[in-house]
């Protein structure tokens, strides 16, 4: 089945939807039983799509979990109240005091903060590694290394990792491989075929797709599902049925939205590449992006999120660029239908395994579903303001 068809058909088992198209919102804490036998049955099957207690989920959750697990290619999906909770939930399900974690240097900033500010206090040591390290990862493995965490492409700087090589080496040492797969979404890569054990989505982004819900998913293969599910449950992770309903709704249009985001972003990125002010484009589909060859090999498409680096600039000129845009708004997050712009400062301070030259400013764009010609015009005015500021 092709992805577009799958997106429409996954998670629509009649047992959850009761025959309507979208599995409805089941809100629940208590679930009541008439007999001991009924209660026993629910207890026995509580991890298998039977209603037991609200925290274990309702048909709204089960339908969405089945959909994501199938799209990602794993056996089960745990739900979390945000993408960050999915990352911490997955890490804490597989790490304990005395363990060692290998974390990519280009990780999403709160992921890095989790390692430095919380895991450290729990006695879990983190070593950061160069996203382009490839087979060189073997030199960083210690006897107590338990998890190798990847994010591909990396946040802001967009390095694409060699996921199959990293996974293969990790497995030779019995290390669990986790991937923040948010950029690919569940349709543009095949994490489990590349050897990943747990694939994480900030569903807040493209799955929800409308910038109105926070949600996270972690999908595991057979070997990791029981531990992920049970430990996340023990940590009390659960999500609102209303939010999950909106995510299920967003999911159905994921493939058409993604295709349009990609087309619009490529048009804008190609135009940016012609601008004399631009040093290079950090879009995985461009050969100026580190790891572009892995994007070509491992991804089926791109989306609306990429960065570009300017040859020069300072806080004043970047402020002139990003303020007063007609269509791009400044805001964190991405994956909604709207265009966003971020001038990113201080990347060098977030790196320990690699170096970043902060003398060249970086701007990150999320290209939404507007007409790209309007977005290009908006950016063209931004360059005028930036050049004027540099000339003053
Ligand atoms: C790559 C990536 N992973 C995880 C997250 C965290 O997701 P959430 O905002 O839902 O916690 C983000 C948010 O920007 C992200 O960009």
Coordinates of C-alpha atoms and ligand atoms in Angstrom, one line a residue:
X1 CA 0.0 0.0 0.0
X2 CA 1.3 3.5 -0.9
X3 CA 1.7 6.0 2.0
X4 CA -1.1 8.2 0.7
X5 CA -3.5 5.3 0.9
X6 CA -2.2 4.1 4.2
X7 CA -2.7 7.6 5.8
X8 CA -6.4 7.3 4.9
X9 CA -6.9 3.8 6.1
X10 CA -4.8 3.3 9.2
X11 CA -6.4 3.2 12.7
X12 CA -10.0 2.9 11.4
X13 CA -10.8 -0.5 13.0
X14 CA -14.6 -0.7 13.6
X15 CA -13.9 -1.8 17.1
X16 CA -12.8 1.7 17.9
X17 CA -14.7 3.9 15.4
X18 CA -18.0 1.9 15.9
X19 CA -18.6 2.4 12.2
X20 CA -18.2 6.2 11.8
X21 CA -15.3 7.6 9.8
X22 CA -13.4 9.4 12.5
X23 CA -13.0 7.5 15.8
X24 CA -15.0 9.7 18.2
X25 CA -13.8 11.4 21.4
X26 CA -14.0 9.0 24.3
X27 CA -13.2 11.0 27.5
X28 CA -12.7 8.8 30.5
X29 CA -11.0 8.3 33.9
X30 CA -13.1 5.6 35.5
X31 CA -14.3 2.6 33.4
X32 CA -16.9 0.6 35.2
X33 CA -17.5 -3.2 35.2
X34 CA -20.6 -5.2 36.1
X35 CA -18.9 -8.5 37.0
X36 CA -15.5 -9.7 38.2
X37 CA -15.2 -11.7 35.0
X38 CA -15.5 -8.4 32.9
X39 CA -13.0 -6.7 35.2
X40 CA -10.6 -9.6 34.8
X41 CA -10.9 -9.6 31.1
X42 CA -10.2 -5.8 30.9
X43 CA -7.2 -6.2 33.2
X44 CA -5.8 -9.0 31.1
X45 CA -6.3 -7.1 27.9
X46 CA -5.5 -3.6 29.1
X47 CA -2.5 -3.3 26.9
X48 CA -4.3 -4.7 24.0
X49 CA -7.1 -2.3 23.1
X50 CA -9.5 -3.0 26.0
X51 CA -10.8 -0.1 28.1
X52 CA -9.5 -0.5 31.7
X53 CA -8.8 2.9 33.2
X54 CA -8.5 6.3 31.5
X55 CA -4.8 6.5 31.9
X56 CA -4.4 3.4 29.8
X57 CA -6.3 5.1 27.0
X58 CA -9.7 4.9 25.3
X59 CA -10.7 3.9 21.8
X60 CA -9.8 7.4 20.6
X61 CA -6.2 6.7 21.8
X62 CA -6.1 3.1 20.6
X63 CA -7.1 4.1 17.1
X64 CA -4.4 6.8 16.9
X65 CA -1.8 4.6 18.4
X66 CA -2.5 1.9 15.9
X67 CA -2.3 4.4 13.1
X68 CA 1.1 5.8 14.1
X69 CA 2.6 2.4 14.9
X70 CA 1.6 1.2 11.4
X71 CA 2.8 4.3 9.6
X72 CA 6.2 4.3 11.5
X73 CA 6.6 0.6 10.9
X74 CA 6.8 -0.4 14.6
X75 CA 4.7 -2.7 16.8
X76 CA 3.3 -0.2 19.4
X77 CA 3.1 3.5 20.1
X78 CA 3.1 5.3 23.4
X79 CA 1.5 8.7 23.7
X80 CA 2.8 11.7 25.6
X81 CA 1.5 15.2 26.2
X82 CA 4.3 16.8 24.1
X83 CA 7.2 15.8 21.8
X84 CA 9.6 16.7 24.6
X85 CA 7.7 14.4 27.0
X86 CA 8.0 11.6 24.4
X87 CA 11.8 12.2 24.3
X88 CA 12.2 12.2 28.1
X89 CA 9.7 9.3 28.5
X90 CA 11.6 7.2 26.0
X91 CA 15.0 8.0 27.5
X92 CA 13.9 7.5 31.1
X93 CA 12.3 4.1 30.1
X94 CA 15.7 2.8 29.1
X95 CA 18.3 4.5 31.3
X96 CA 19.2 4.2 34.9
X97 CA 21.9 5.5 37.3
X98 CA 25.4 4.5 36.1
X99 CA 24.4 4.3 32.4
X100 CA 26.0 6.2 29.6
X101 CA 24.1 8.0 26.8
X102 CA 25.4 9.0 23.4
X103 CA 23.5 12.2 22.3
X104 CA 23.8 13.9 18.9
X105 CA 25.4 17.4 19.2
X106 CA 22.7 19.0 17.0
X107 CA 19.9 17.8 19.2
X108 CA 16.8 20.0 19.9
X109 CA 17.9 22.4 22.7
X110 CA 15.5 21.1 25.4
X111 CA 16.7 17.5 24.7
X112 CA 20.2 18.7 25.4
X113 CA 19.0 20.5 28.5
X114 CA 17.3 17.3 29.7
X115 CA 20.7 15.5 29.5
X116 CA 22.7 18.3 31.2
X117 CA 20.2 19.4 33.8
X118 CA 18.3 16.3 34.8
X119 CA 19.8 13.0 33.6
X120 CA 23.2 14.1 34.9
X121 CA 21.6 14.5 38.4
X122 CA 20.2 11.0 38.1
X123 CA 23.7 9.6 37.5
X124 CA 23.4 9.2 33.8
X125 CA 26.4 10.5 31.9
X126 CA 26.0 12.0 28.4
X127 CA 28.6 12.2 25.6
X128 CA 27.7 14.4 22.7
X129 CA 28.8 13.3 19.2
X130 CA 29.3 14.9 15.9
X131 CA 26.1 14.3 13.8
X132 CA 28.4 13.4 10.8
X133 CA 30.5 10.9 12.8
X134 CA 29.1 7.8 11.1
X135 CA 31.2 4.7 11.8
X136 CA 33.4 6.8 14.1
X137 CA 30.7 6.4 16.8
X138 CA 32.4 3.1 17.8
X139 CA 35.2 5.0 19.4
X140 CA 32.7 6.7 21.8
X141 CA 31.0 3.5 23.0
X142 CA 31.7 2.6 26.6
X143 CA 30.9 -0.7 28.4
X144 CA 27.9 1.1 30.1
X145 CA 26.6 2.9 27.0
X146 CA 22.9 2.0 26.9
X147 CA 21.2 4.4 24.4
X148 CA 22.3 6.1 21.2
X149 CA 20.1 9.0 20.4
X150 CA 19.8 10.5 17.0
X151 CA 17.9 13.5 15.5
X152 CA 18.0 13.6 11.8
X153 CA 18.1 16.2 10.4
X154 CA 19.4 18.1 13.4
X155 CA 17.5 21.0 14.9
X156 CA 18.3 24.4 13.3
X157 CA 21.5 23.3 11.5
X158 CA 19.9 20.4 9.7
X159 CA 22.7 17.8 9.5
X160 CA 21.4 14.5 8.1
X161 CA 22.8 11.5 9.9
X162 CA 23.8 8.1 8.6
X163 CA 21.1 6.3 10.5
X164 CA 21.7 2.7 9.2
X165 CA 25.5 2.8 10.0
X166 CA 25.0 4.3 13.5
X167 CA 22.2 1.7 14.2
X168 CA 24.3 -1.2 13.0
X169 CA 27.3 -0.3 15.2
X170 CA 25.0 0.4 18.2
X171 CA 23.4 -3.0 17.9
X172 CA 26.8 -4.8 17.9
X173 CA 27.1 -3.4 21.4
X174 CA 23.5 -4.1 22.6
X175 CA 22.7 -0.4 22.6
X176 CA 19.1 0.9 22.1
X177 CA 18.8 3.3 19.2
X178 CA 16.3 6.1 19.5
X179 CA 15.6 8.6 16.7
X180 CA 13.8 12.0 16.9
X181 CA 12.0 11.4 13.6
X182 CA 9.9 14.5 13.7
X183 CA 11.2 16.2 10.5
X184 CA 10.5 13.1 8.4
X185 CA 7.0 12.7 10.0
X186 CA 5.8 9.1 9.8
X187 CA 5.6 9.2 6.0
X188 CA 9.0 10.3 4.6
X189 CA 11.4 7.8 6.1
X190 CA 11.4 4.2 7.3
X191 CA 13.1 4.3 10.7
X192 CA 12.7 0.7 11.6
X193 CA 14.1 -0.5 8.3
X194 CA 17.2 1.6 9.1
X195 CA 17.7 -0.2 12.4
X196 CA 16.0 2.3 14.8
X197 CA 14.5 0.7 17.9
X198 CA 12.3 3.7 19.0
X199 CA 11.1 6.4 16.7
X200 CA 9.9 9.6 18.3
X201 CA 7.5 12.2 16.8
X202 CA 6.7 15.6 18.1
X203 CA 3.1 15.2 16.8
X204 CA 2.7 18.8 17.7
X205 CA 4.3 19.6 14.3
X206 CA 3.1 18.0 11.1
X207 CA 0.8 15.3 12.4
X208 CA -1.4 17.8 14.2
X209 CA -0.6 20.2 11.4
X210 CA -2.6 23.2 12.7
X211 CA -0.5 24.6 15.5
X212 CA -3.2 24.1 18.1
X213 CA -2.3 20.9 20.0
X214 CA 0.8 19.6 21.9
X215 CA 1.4 15.9 21.5
X216 CA 4.2 13.3 21.3
X217 CA 4.5 9.7 20.2
X218 CA 7.2 7.1 20.7
X219 CA 6.9 4.0 18.6
X220 CA 8.9 0.8 19.4
X221 CA 9.9 -2.4 17.7
X222 CA 8.9 -5.8 19.2
X223 CA 12.0 -6.0 21.4
X224 CA 11.4 -2.6 23.0
X225 CA 7.7 -2.2 23.1
X226 CA 6.8 -3.8 26.5
X227 CA 9.5 -1.8 28.4
X228 CA 8.6 1.5 26.7
X229 CA 4.9 1.0 27.3
X230 CA 5.1 -0.1 30.9
X231 CA 7.7 2.4 32.0
X232 CA 5.9 5.3 30.4
X233 CA 2.7 4.1 32.1
X234 CA 4.5 4.0 35.4
X235 CA 5.6 7.6 34.9
X236 CA 1.9 8.5 34.5
X237 CA 2.2 9.6 30.9
X238 CA -1.2 10.0 29.3
X239 CA -2.9 12.4 26.9
X240 CA -6.3 14.0 26.5
X241 CA -8.8 12.3 24.2
X242 CA -9.7 15.7 22.7
X243 CA -6.1 16.3 21.7
X244 CA -5.6 12.9 20.3
X245 CA -8.8 13.3 18.3
X246 CA -7.4 16.5 16.7
X247 CA -4.2 14.7 15.9
X248 CA -6.1 11.8 14.2
X249 CA -8.0 14.4 12.2
X250 CA -4.8 16.2 11.2
X251 CA -3.1 12.9 10.2
X252 CA -5.6 12.2 7.4
X253 CA -4.3 15.2 5.4
X254 CA -0.6 14.7 6.2
X255 CA 0.5 13.5 2.8
X256 CA -1.2 16.4 0.8
X257 CA 0.1 19.0 3.3
X258 CA 3.6 17.6 3.3
X259 CA 3.7 17.6 -0.5
X260 CA 2.6 21.2 -0.7
X261 CA 5.0 22.3 2.1
X262 CA 7.8 20.6 0.2
X263 CA 7.0 22.2 -3.2
X264 CA 6.6 25.7 -1.6
X265 CA 9.8 25.3 0.4
X266 CA 11.9 24.1 -2.5
X267 CA 10.7 27.1 -4.6
X268 CA 11.7 29.5 -1.7
X269 CA 15.0 27.8 -1.1
X270 CA 15.9 27.8 -4.7
X271 CA 15.2 31.5 -4.9
X272 CA 17.3 32.1 -1.7
X273 CA 20.2 30.2 -3.3
X274 CA 20.3 32.9 -6.0
X275 CA 20.6 35.8 -3.5
X276 CA 24.2 37.2 -3.3
X277 CA 23.7 37.7 0.5
X278 CA 23.3 34.0 1.1
X279 CA 26.3 31.9 2.1
X280 CA 24.6 28.5 1.8
X281 CA 21.3 26.7 2.2
X282 CA 20.8 24.2 4.9
X283 CA 18.0 22.2 3.4
X284 CA 18.6 18.4 3.2
X285 CA 17.6 18.3 -0.5
X286 CA 20.5 20.8 -1.3
X287 CA 24.1 19.5 -1.6
X288 CA 25.2 22.4 0.6
X289 CA 23.6 20.6 3.6
X290 CA 25.8 18.2 5.5
X291 CA 24.6 14.7 5.0
X292 CA 22.7 15.5 1.8
X293 CA 23.7 12.1 0.5
X294 CA 21.9 10.4 3.4
X295 CA 18.8 12.4 2.7
X296 CA 18.8 11.2 -0.9
X297 CA 19.3 7.6 0.2
X298 CA 17.0 7.4 3.3
X299 CA 14.1 9.9 2.8
X300 CA 11.3 9.9 0.3
X301 CA 10.6 13.6 0.4
X302 CA 11.3 16.8 2.3
X303 CA 8.9 19.4 3.9
X304 CA 8.7 23.1 4.8
X305 CA 11.5 23.4 7.4
X306 CA 15.0 24.5 6.5
X307 CA 17.6 27.1 7.3
X308 CA 20.0 29.4 5.4
X309 CA 23.2 31.0 6.4
X310 CA 24.0 34.6 5.5
X311 CA 27.6 35.7 4.5
X312 CA 27.5 38.4 7.1
X313 CA 25.3 40.3 9.6
X314 CA 24.8 41.3 13.1
X315 CA 21.9 41.5 15.6
X316 CA 20.7 44.8 14.1
X317 CA 20.6 43.6 10.5
X318 CA 19.0 40.3 11.4
X319 CA 16.4 42.1 13.5
X320 CA 15.7 44.3 10.4
X321 CA 15.3 41.1 8.4
X322 CA 12.9 39.2 10.6
X323 CA 10.8 42.1 11.9
X324 CA 7.9 43.6 9.9
X325 CA 7.3 40.6 7.7
X326 CA 3.9 40.5 6.0
X327 CA 3.4 36.8 6.0
X328 CA 6.2 35.2 8.1
X329 CA 5.6 35.4 11.8
X330 CA 8.2 34.9 14.5
X331 CA 7.5 31.9 16.7
X332 CA 8.9 28.7 18.0
X333 CA 7.7 25.4 16.7
X334 CA 6.8 24.5 13.0
X335 CA 4.7 22.0 11.1
X336 CA 1.5 24.1 11.1
X337 CA 0.0 25.5 7.9
X338 CA 1.6 28.9 8.4
X339 CA 5.0 30.3 7.6
X340 CA 7.4 31.1 10.4
X341 CA 10.8 32.8 10.6
X342 CA 13.5 32.7 13.3
X343 CA 16.8 34.5 13.5
X344 CA 18.9 32.0 15.5
X345 CA 21.8 33.4 17.6
X346 CA 24.3 31.6 19.9
X347 CA 24.4 28.2 18.2
X348 CA 28.1 27.9 19.0
X349 CA 27.2 27.9 22.7
X350 CA 25.0 24.8 22.2
X351 CA 27.8 22.7 20.7
X352 CA 30.4 20.7 22.5
X353 CA 31.4 17.9 20.1
X354 CA 31.5 20.2 17.0
X355 CA 32.1 23.9 16.3
X356 CA 29.8 26.4 14.8
X357 CA 30.9 29.7 13.2
X358 CA 28.5 32.2 14.6
X359 CA 30.0 35.1 12.7
X360 CA 27.7 34.0 9.8
X361 CA 24.1 34.5 10.9
X362 CA 21.5 31.7 10.4
X363 CA 17.8 32.1 9.7
X364 CA 15.4 29.3 10.0
X365 CA 12.2 29.2 7.9
X366 CA 9.1 27.1 8.1
X367 CA 7.4 27.5 4.7
X368 CA 3.6 27.1 5.1
X369 CA 0.8 26.7 2.6
X370 CA 0.6 30.3 1.4
X371 CA 1.5 31.0 -2.2
X372 CA 5.3 30.8 -2.4
X373 CA 5.4 33.9 -4.6
X374 CA 4.0 36.0 -1.8
X375 CA 6.6 34.5 0.6
X376 CA 9.4 35.3 -1.8
X377 CA 8.2 38.9 -2.1
X378 CA 8.1 39.1 1.7
X379 CA 11.7 37.8 1.9
X380 CA 12.8 40.1 -0.9
X381 CA 11.6 43.1 1.2
X382 CA 13.4 41.6 4.2
X383 CA 16.7 41.6 2.3
X384 CA 16.1 45.2 1.4
X385 CA 15.7 46.1 5.1
X386 CA 18.8 44.0 6.0
X387 CA 20.9 45.6 3.3
X388 CA 19.8 49.1 4.3
X389 CA 20.7 48.3 7.9
X390 CA 24.2 47.0 6.9
X391 CA 24.7 50.1 4.8
X392 CA 23.8 52.6 7.6
Ligands
LIG1 C1 12.9 18.2 16.4 C2 12.0 18.4 17.5 N1 11.8 17.5 18.4 C3 11.0 17.7 19.5 C4 10.4 18.9 19.7 C5 9.5 19.0 20.9 O1 8.2 18.9 20.6 P1 7.1 19.7 21.6 O2 7.2 21.1 21.3 O3 5.8 19.0 21.2 O4 7.5 19.3 23.0 C6 10.5 19.9 18.8 C7 9.9 21.2 19.0 O5 10.2 22.2 18.4 C8 11.4 19.7 17.7 O6 11.6 20.7 16.8

